[in-house]
Coordinates of C-alpha atoms in Angstrom, one line a residue:
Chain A
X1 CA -1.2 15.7 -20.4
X2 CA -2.1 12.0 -20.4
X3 CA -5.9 11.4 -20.4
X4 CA -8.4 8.2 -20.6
X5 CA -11.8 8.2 -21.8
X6 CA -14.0 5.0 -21.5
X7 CA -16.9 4.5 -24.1
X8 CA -19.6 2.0 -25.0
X9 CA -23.0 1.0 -24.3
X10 CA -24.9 2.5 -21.1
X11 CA -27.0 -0.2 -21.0
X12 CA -27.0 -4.1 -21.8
X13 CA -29.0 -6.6 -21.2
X14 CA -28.5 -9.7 -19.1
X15 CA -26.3 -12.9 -21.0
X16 CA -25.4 -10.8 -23.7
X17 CA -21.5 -9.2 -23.9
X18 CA -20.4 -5.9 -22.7
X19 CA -18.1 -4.0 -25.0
X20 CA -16.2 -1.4 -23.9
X21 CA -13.1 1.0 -25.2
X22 CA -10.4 3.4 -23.3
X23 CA -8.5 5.6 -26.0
X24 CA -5.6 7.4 -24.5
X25 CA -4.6 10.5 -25.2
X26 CA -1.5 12.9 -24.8
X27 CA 0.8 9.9 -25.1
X28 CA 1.4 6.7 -26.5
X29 CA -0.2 3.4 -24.5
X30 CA 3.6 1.5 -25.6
X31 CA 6.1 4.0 -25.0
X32 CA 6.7 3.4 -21.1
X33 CA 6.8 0.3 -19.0
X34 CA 3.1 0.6 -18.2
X35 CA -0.2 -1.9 -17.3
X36 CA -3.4 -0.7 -18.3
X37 CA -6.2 -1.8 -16.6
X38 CA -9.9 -2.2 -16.1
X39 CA -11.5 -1.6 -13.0
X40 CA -15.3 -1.1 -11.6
X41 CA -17.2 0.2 -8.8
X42 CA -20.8 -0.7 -7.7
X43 CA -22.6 0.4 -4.0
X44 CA -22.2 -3.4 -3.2
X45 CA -18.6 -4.5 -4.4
X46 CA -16.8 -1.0 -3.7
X47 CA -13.9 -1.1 -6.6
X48 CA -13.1 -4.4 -7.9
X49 CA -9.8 -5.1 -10.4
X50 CA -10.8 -6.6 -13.9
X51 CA -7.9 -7.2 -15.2
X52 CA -5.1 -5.7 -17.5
X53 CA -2.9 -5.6 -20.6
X54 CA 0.9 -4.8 -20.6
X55 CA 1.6 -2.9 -23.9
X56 CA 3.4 -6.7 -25.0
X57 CA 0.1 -8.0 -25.1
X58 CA 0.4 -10.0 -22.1
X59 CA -2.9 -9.7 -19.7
X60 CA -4.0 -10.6 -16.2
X61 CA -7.4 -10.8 -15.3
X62 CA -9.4 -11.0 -11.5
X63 CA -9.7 -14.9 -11.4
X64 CA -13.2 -14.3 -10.6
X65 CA -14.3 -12.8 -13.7
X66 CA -11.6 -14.4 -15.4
X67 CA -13.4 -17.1 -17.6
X68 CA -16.1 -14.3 -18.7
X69 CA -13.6 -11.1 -20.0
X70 CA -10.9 -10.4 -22.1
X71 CA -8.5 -7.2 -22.8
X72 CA -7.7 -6.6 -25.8
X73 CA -4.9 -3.3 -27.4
X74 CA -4.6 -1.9 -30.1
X75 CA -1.7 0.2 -30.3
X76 CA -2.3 1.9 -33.7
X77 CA -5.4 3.5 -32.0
X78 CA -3.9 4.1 -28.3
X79 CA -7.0 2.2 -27.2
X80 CA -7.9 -0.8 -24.8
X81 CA -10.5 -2.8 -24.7
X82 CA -13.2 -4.9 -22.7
X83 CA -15.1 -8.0 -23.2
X84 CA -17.1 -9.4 -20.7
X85 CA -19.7 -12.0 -21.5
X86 CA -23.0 -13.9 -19.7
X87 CA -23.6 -10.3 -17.9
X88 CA -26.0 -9.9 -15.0
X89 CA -27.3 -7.2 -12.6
X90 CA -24.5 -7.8 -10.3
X91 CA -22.2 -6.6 -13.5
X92 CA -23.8 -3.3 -13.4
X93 CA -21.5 -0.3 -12.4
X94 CA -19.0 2.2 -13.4
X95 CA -16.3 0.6 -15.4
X96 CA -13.0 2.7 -15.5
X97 CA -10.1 2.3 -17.3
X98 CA -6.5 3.2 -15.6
X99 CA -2.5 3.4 -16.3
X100 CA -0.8 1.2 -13.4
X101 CA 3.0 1.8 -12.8
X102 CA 5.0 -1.4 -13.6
X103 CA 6.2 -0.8 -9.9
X104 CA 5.5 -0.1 -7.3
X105 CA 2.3 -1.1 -9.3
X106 CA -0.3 1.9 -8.5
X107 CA -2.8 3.5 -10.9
X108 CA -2.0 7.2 -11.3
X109 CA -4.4 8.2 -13.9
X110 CA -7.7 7.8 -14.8
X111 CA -10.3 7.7 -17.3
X112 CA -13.8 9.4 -15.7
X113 CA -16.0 6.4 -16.2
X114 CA -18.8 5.1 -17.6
X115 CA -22.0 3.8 -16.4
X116 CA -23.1 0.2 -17.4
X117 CA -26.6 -0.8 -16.4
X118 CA -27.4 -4.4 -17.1
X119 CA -31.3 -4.9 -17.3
X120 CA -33.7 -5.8 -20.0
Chain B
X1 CA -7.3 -12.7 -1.9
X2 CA -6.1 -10.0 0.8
X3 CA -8.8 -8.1 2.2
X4 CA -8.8 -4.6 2.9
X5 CA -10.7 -3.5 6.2
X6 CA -10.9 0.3 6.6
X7 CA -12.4 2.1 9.4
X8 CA -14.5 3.7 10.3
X9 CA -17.0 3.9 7.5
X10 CA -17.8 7.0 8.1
X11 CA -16.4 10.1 9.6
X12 CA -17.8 13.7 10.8
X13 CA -14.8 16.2 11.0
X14 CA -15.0 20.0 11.1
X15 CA -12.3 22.0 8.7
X16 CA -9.2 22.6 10.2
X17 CA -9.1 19.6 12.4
X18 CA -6.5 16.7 12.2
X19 CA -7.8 13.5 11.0
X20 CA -6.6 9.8 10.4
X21 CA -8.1 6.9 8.4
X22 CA -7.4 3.4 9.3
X23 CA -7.0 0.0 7.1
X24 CA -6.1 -3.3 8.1
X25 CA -4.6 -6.3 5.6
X26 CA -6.0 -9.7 6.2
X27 CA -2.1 -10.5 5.7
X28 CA 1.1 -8.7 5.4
X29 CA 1.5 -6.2 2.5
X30 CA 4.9 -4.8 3.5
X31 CA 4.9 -1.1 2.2
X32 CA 3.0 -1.7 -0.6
X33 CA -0.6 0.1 0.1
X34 CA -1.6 3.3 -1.6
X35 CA -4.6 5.8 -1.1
X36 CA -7.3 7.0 -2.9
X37 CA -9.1 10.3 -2.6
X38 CA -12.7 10.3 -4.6
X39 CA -15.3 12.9 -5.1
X40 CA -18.6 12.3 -6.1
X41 CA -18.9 11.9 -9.7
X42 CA -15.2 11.7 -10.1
X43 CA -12.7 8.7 -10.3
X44 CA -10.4 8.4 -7.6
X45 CA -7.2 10.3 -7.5
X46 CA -3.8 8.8 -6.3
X47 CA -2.4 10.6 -3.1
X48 CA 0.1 8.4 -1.0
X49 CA 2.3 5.4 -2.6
X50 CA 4.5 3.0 -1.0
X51 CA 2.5 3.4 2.1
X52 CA 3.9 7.0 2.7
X53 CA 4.8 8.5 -0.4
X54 CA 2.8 11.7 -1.8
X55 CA 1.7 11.6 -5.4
X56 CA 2.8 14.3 -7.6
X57 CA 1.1 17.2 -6.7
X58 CA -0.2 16.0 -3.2
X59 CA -0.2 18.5 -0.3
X60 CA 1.8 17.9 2.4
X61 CA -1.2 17.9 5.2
X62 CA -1.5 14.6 3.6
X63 CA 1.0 12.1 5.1
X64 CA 0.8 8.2 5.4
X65 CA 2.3 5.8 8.0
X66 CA 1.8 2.3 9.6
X67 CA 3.4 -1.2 9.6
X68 CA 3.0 -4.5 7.1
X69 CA -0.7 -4.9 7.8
X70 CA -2.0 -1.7 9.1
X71 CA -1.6 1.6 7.3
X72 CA -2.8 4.7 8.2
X73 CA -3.6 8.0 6.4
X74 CA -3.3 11.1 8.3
X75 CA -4.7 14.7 7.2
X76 CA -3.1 17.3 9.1
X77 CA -5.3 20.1 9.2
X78 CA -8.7 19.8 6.7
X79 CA -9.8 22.1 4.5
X80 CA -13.1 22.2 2.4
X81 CA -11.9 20.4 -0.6
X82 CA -11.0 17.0 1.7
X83 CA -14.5 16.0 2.1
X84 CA -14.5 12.9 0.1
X85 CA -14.1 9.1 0.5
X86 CA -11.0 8.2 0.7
X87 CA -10.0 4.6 0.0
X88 CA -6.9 2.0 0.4
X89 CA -5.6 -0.7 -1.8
X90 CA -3.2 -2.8 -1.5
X91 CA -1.0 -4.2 -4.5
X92 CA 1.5 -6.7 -2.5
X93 CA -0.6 -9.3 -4.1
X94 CA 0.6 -8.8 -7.6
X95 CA -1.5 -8.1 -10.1
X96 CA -4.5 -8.7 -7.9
X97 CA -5.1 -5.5 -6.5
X98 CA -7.6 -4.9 -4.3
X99 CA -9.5 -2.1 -2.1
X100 CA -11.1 -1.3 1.0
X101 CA -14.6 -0.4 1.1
X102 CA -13.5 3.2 1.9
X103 CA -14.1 6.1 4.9
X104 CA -16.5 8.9 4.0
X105 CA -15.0 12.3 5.5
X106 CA -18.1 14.3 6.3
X107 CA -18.6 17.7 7.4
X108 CA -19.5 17.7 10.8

Protein backbone atom coordinates (compact mmCIF):
# COMPACT_ATOMS: atom_id res chain seq x y z
CA UNK A 1 0.00 0.00 0.00
CA UNK A 2 1.55 3.24 -1.31
CA UNK A 3 1.81 5.99 1.47
CA UNK A 4 3.47 9.68 1.70
CA UNK A 5 4.48 11.34 4.82
CA UNK A 6 5.55 15.03 4.73
CA UNK A 7 8.13 16.23 7.48
CA UNK A 8 10.03 19.41 8.52
CA UNK A 9 9.83 22.35 10.49
CA UNK A 10 6.27 23.55 11.96
CA UNK A 11 7.42 26.78 12.11
CA UNK A 12 9.83 29.30 10.25
CA UNK A 13 10.39 32.52 10.34
CA UNK A 14 9.89 35.19 7.66
CA UNK A 15 12.97 35.48 4.68
CA UNK A 16 14.44 32.52 5.84
CA UNK A 17 14.00 28.97 3.65
CA UNK A 18 11.50 26.29 4.20
CA UNK A 19 12.70 22.83 4.04
CA UNK A 20 10.57 20.07 3.65
CA UNK A 21 10.66 16.09 2.79
CA UNK A 22 7.92 13.44 1.41
CA UNK A 23 9.45 9.77 1.86
CA UNK A 24 7.21 7.21 0.16
CA UNK A 25 6.56 4.14 1.15
CA UNK A 26 5.17 0.69 -0.05
CA UNK A 27 6.68 1.34 -3.44
CA UNK A 28 9.37 2.79 -5.34
CA UNK A 29 9.00 6.82 -6.32
CA UNK A 30 10.87 5.56 -10.14
CA UNK A 31 9.22 2.42 -10.89
CA UNK A 32 6.02 3.83 -12.74
CA UNK A 33 5.51 6.76 -15.06
CA UNK A 34 4.60 9.10 -12.16
CA UNK A 35 4.93 13.15 -11.15
CA UNK A 36 5.31 13.84 -7.71
CA UNK A 37 4.21 16.91 -6.43
CA UNK A 38 3.93 19.62 -3.88
CA UNK A 39 0.84 21.27 -3.10
CA UNK A 40 -0.66 23.63 -0.21
CA UNK A 41 -3.69 24.83 1.36
CA UNK A 42 -4.36 28.06 3.37
CA UNK A 43 -8.15 29.62 4.48
CA UNK A 44 -7.21 32.41 1.87
CA UNK A 45 -5.63 30.55 -1.30
CA UNK A 46 -7.75 27.20 -0.99
CA UNK A 47 -5.15 24.58 -2.63
CA UNK A 48 -2.46 25.97 -4.70
CA UNK A 49 0.08 23.64 -7.07
CA UNK A 50 3.82 24.12 -6.11
CA UNK A 51 5.30 22.31 -8.48
CA UNK A 52 6.71 18.74 -9.20
CA UNK A 53 9.47 16.24 -10.14
CA UNK A 54 9.09 13.36 -12.73
CA UNK A 55 11.26 10.46 -11.41
CA UNK A 56 13.94 11.66 -14.56
CA UNK A 57 14.55 14.60 -12.56
CA UNK A 58 12.73 16.91 -14.77
CA UNK A 59 10.45 19.58 -12.58
CA UNK A 60 7.70 22.05 -13.13
CA UNK A 61 6.92 24.56 -10.77
CA UNK A 62 3.65 27.23 -10.32
CA UNK A 63 5.22 30.21 -12.20
CA UNK A 64 4.25 32.23 -9.27
CA UNK A 65 6.37 30.71 -6.82
CA UNK A 66 8.66 29.63 -9.36
CA UNK A 67 11.80 31.87 -8.74
CA UNK A 68 11.49 31.14 -4.79
CA UNK A 69 11.31 26.86 -4.72
CA UNK A 70 12.92 24.08 -5.92
CA UNK A 71 12.11 20.05 -6.00
CA UNK A 72 14.58 18.07 -5.50
CA UNK A 73 14.57 13.49 -5.47
CA UNK A 74 16.35 11.29 -4.25
CA UNK A 75 15.69 8.02 -5.31
CA UNK A 76 17.95 5.96 -3.09
CA UNK A 77 15.69 7.25 -0.15
CA UNK A 78 12.20 7.27 -1.99
CA UNK A 79 12.03 10.85 -0.85
CA UNK A 80 11.17 14.37 -2.44
CA UNK A 81 11.86 17.46 -1.41
CA UNK A 82 11.03 21.26 -0.91
CA UNK A 83 12.83 24.41 -0.96
CA UNK A 84 11.14 27.48 -0.84
CA UNK A 85 13.06 30.68 0.03
CA UNK A 86 12.23 34.67 1.18
CA UNK A 87 9.07 33.11 3.14
CA UNK A 88 6.29 35.25 4.49
CA UNK A 89 2.95 34.88 6.33
CA UNK A 90 1.11 34.50 3.16
CA UNK A 91 3.47 31.15 2.82
CA UNK A 92 1.96 29.71 5.87
CA UNK A 93 -0.32 26.54 5.39
CA UNK A 94 -0.48 22.97 5.04
CA UNK A 95 2.07 21.72 2.59
CA UNK A 96 1.26 18.17 1.14
CA UNK A 97 2.99 16.14 -0.96
CA UNK A 98 1.14 13.83 -3.78
CA UNK A 99 1.69 11.04 -6.66
CA UNK A 100 0.06 12.63 -10.01
CA UNK A 101 -0.81 10.08 -12.87
CA UNK A 102 1.37 10.87 -15.96
CA UNK A 103 -2.21 10.98 -17.61
CA UNK A 104 -4.89 11.83 -17.37
CA UNK A 105 -2.69 13.83 -14.84
CA UNK A 106 -4.67 13.54 -11.32
CA UNK A 107 -3.28 13.07 -7.82
CA UNK A 108 -4.49 9.77 -6.33
CA UNK A 109 -2.58 9.54 -3.22
CA UNK A 110 -1.65 11.59 -0.59
CA UNK A 111 0.67 12.40 2.13
CA UNK A 112 -1.52 13.75 5.41
CA UNK A 113 0.22 17.15 5.67
CA UNK A 114 2.09 19.24 7.52
CA UNK A 115 1.57 22.52 9.13
CA UNK A 116 4.03 25.43 8.28
CA UNK A 117 3.56 28.59 10.34
CA UNK A 118 5.74 31.46 9.11
CA UNK A 119 6.12 34.04 12.07
CA UNK A 120 8.91 35.26 14.17
CA UNK B 1 -4.28 30.48 -15.43
CA UNK B 2 -7.84 28.86 -15.62
CA UNK B 3 -9.96 29.52 -12.82
CA UNK B 4 -12.16 27.29 -11.13
CA UNK B 5 -15.54 28.82 -9.90
CA UNK B 6 -17.58 26.27 -7.75
CA UNK B 7 -20.95 26.88 -6.33
CA UNK B 8 -22.44 27.32 -4.04
CA UNK B 9 -19.95 27.76 -1.20
CA UNK B 10 -21.87 26.20 1.02
CA UNK B 11 -24.56 23.68 1.14
CA UNK B 12 -27.23 22.34 3.89
CA UNK B 13 -28.55 18.82 2.75
CA UNK B 14 -30.26 16.26 4.99
CA UNK B 15 -28.99 12.33 4.60
CA UNK B 16 -30.63 10.55 2.03
CA UNK B 17 -31.29 13.39 -0.25
CA UNK B 18 -29.81 13.87 -3.84
CA UNK B 19 -27.36 16.48 -4.28
CA UNK B 20 -25.10 18.22 -7.09
CA UNK B 21 -22.09 20.56 -6.89
CA UNK B 22 -21.34 22.91 -9.58
CA UNK B 23 -17.86 24.36 -11.17
CA UNK B 24 -17.34 26.49 -13.93
CA UNK B 25 -13.82 26.90 -16.10
CA UNK B 26 -12.83 30.44 -16.97
CA UNK B 27 -11.99 28.49 -20.37
CA UNK B 28 -12.53 25.07 -21.89
CA UNK B 29 -10.99 22.08 -20.05
CA UNK B 30 -12.55 19.37 -22.28
CA UNK B 31 -12.98 16.28 -19.93
CA UNK B 32 -10.22 16.86 -18.02
CA UNK B 33 -11.67 18.02 -14.36
CA UNK B 34 -11.46 15.72 -11.40
CA UNK B 35 -13.05 15.92 -7.72
CA UNK B 36 -12.00 16.03 -4.44
CA UNK B 37 -13.70 14.90 -1.34
CA UNK B 38 -11.88 16.33 2.05
CA UNK B 39 -12.60 15.94 5.69
CA UNK B 40 -11.40 17.94 8.28
CA UNK B 41 -8.01 17.09 9.25
CA UNK B 42 -7.56 14.91 6.27
CA UNK B 43 -6.04 15.48 2.69
CA UNK B 44 -8.33 15.22 -0.02
CA UNK B 45 -9.28 12.04 -1.51
CA UNK B 46 -9.72 11.48 -5.40
CA UNK B 47 -13.33 10.39 -6.40
CA UNK B 48 -14.32 11.19 -10.13
CA UNK B 49 -11.54 11.51 -13.08
CA UNK B 50 -11.88 12.42 -16.56
CA UNK B 51 -14.82 14.42 -15.61
CA UNK B 52 -16.97 11.19 -14.93
CA UNK B 53 -14.87 8.54 -14.02
CA UNK B 54 -14.98 6.99 -10.26
CA UNK B 55 -11.69 6.48 -8.49
CA UNK B 56 -10.89 3.09 -7.29
CA UNK B 57 -12.96 2.32 -4.67
CA UNK B 58 -15.66 5.17 -5.14
CA UNK B 59 -19.34 4.39 -4.61
CA UNK B 60 -21.46 4.56 -7.25
CA UNK B 61 -23.96 7.39 -5.58
CA UNK B 62 -21.14 9.37 -6.76
CA UNK B 63 -21.35 10.13 -10.41
CA UNK B 64 -19.93 13.16 -12.51
CA UNK B 65 -21.22 14.88 -15.68
CA UNK B 66 -21.13 18.23 -17.65
CA UNK B 67 -19.60 19.81 -20.76
CA UNK B 68 -15.87 21.58 -21.59
CA UNK B 69 -16.40 24.29 -19.00
CA UNK B 70 -19.00 23.23 -16.60
CA UNK B 71 -18.81 20.07 -14.64
CA UNK B 72 -20.94 18.77 -12.25
CA UNK B 73 -20.77 16.29 -9.32
CA UNK B 74 -23.79 14.56 -8.42
CA UNK B 75 -24.43 12.50 -5.10
CA UNK B 76 -27.29 10.30 -5.50
CA UNK B 77 -28.59 9.64 -2.23
CA UNK B 78 -26.17 11.07 1.02
CA UNK B 79 -25.22 9.29 3.70
CA UNK B 80 -23.41 10.52 6.96
CA UNK B 81 -19.91 10.00 5.79
CA UNK B 82 -20.49 12.68 2.67
CA UNK B 83 -20.42 15.70 4.77
CA UNK B 84 -17.26 17.19 3.65
CA UNK B 85 -15.98 19.80 1.18
CA UNK B 86 -15.72 18.69 -1.86
CA UNK B 87 -13.50 20.39 -4.38
CA UNK B 88 -12.77 20.52 -8.38
CA UNK B 89 -9.60 20.91 -10.28
CA UNK B 90 -8.92 21.13 -13.41
CA UNK B 91 -5.66 19.72 -15.15
CA UNK B 92 -6.35 20.72 -19.03
CA UNK B 93 -3.69 23.28 -18.34
CA UNK B 94 -0.84 20.97 -18.05
CA UNK B 95 1.12 20.88 -15.35
CA UNK B 96 -0.58 23.86 -13.89
CA UNK B 97 -3.29 22.43 -12.03
CA UNK B 98 -5.54 24.32 -10.32
CA UNK B 99 -8.70 24.18 -7.90
CA UNK B 100 -11.90 25.61 -7.01
CA UNK B 101 -12.37 27.13 -3.71
CA UNK B 102 -14.63 24.15 -2.90
CA UNK B 103 -18.62 23.53 -1.67
CA UNK B 104 -19.00 22.58 2.06
CA UNK B 105 -21.85 19.87 2.30
CA UNK B 106 -23.44 20.51 5.70
CA UNK B 107 -25.99 18.76 7.62
CA UNK B 108 -29.05 20.48 7.44
Amino acid sequence: QLQLQESGPGLVKPSETLSLTCTVSGDSMTSGNYYWDWIRQSPGKGLEWIGNIYNSGTTYYNPSLKSRVAISLDSSKNQISLKMSSVTAADTAVYYCARRQQWPSYSDHWGQGTQVTVSS
Amino acid sequence: EILMTQSPATLSVSPGERVTLSCRASQSVSRNVAWYQQKPGQAPRLLIYDRSTRATGIPARFSGSGSATDSTLTISSLQSEDFAVYYCQQYNDWPLYTFGQGTKLEIK
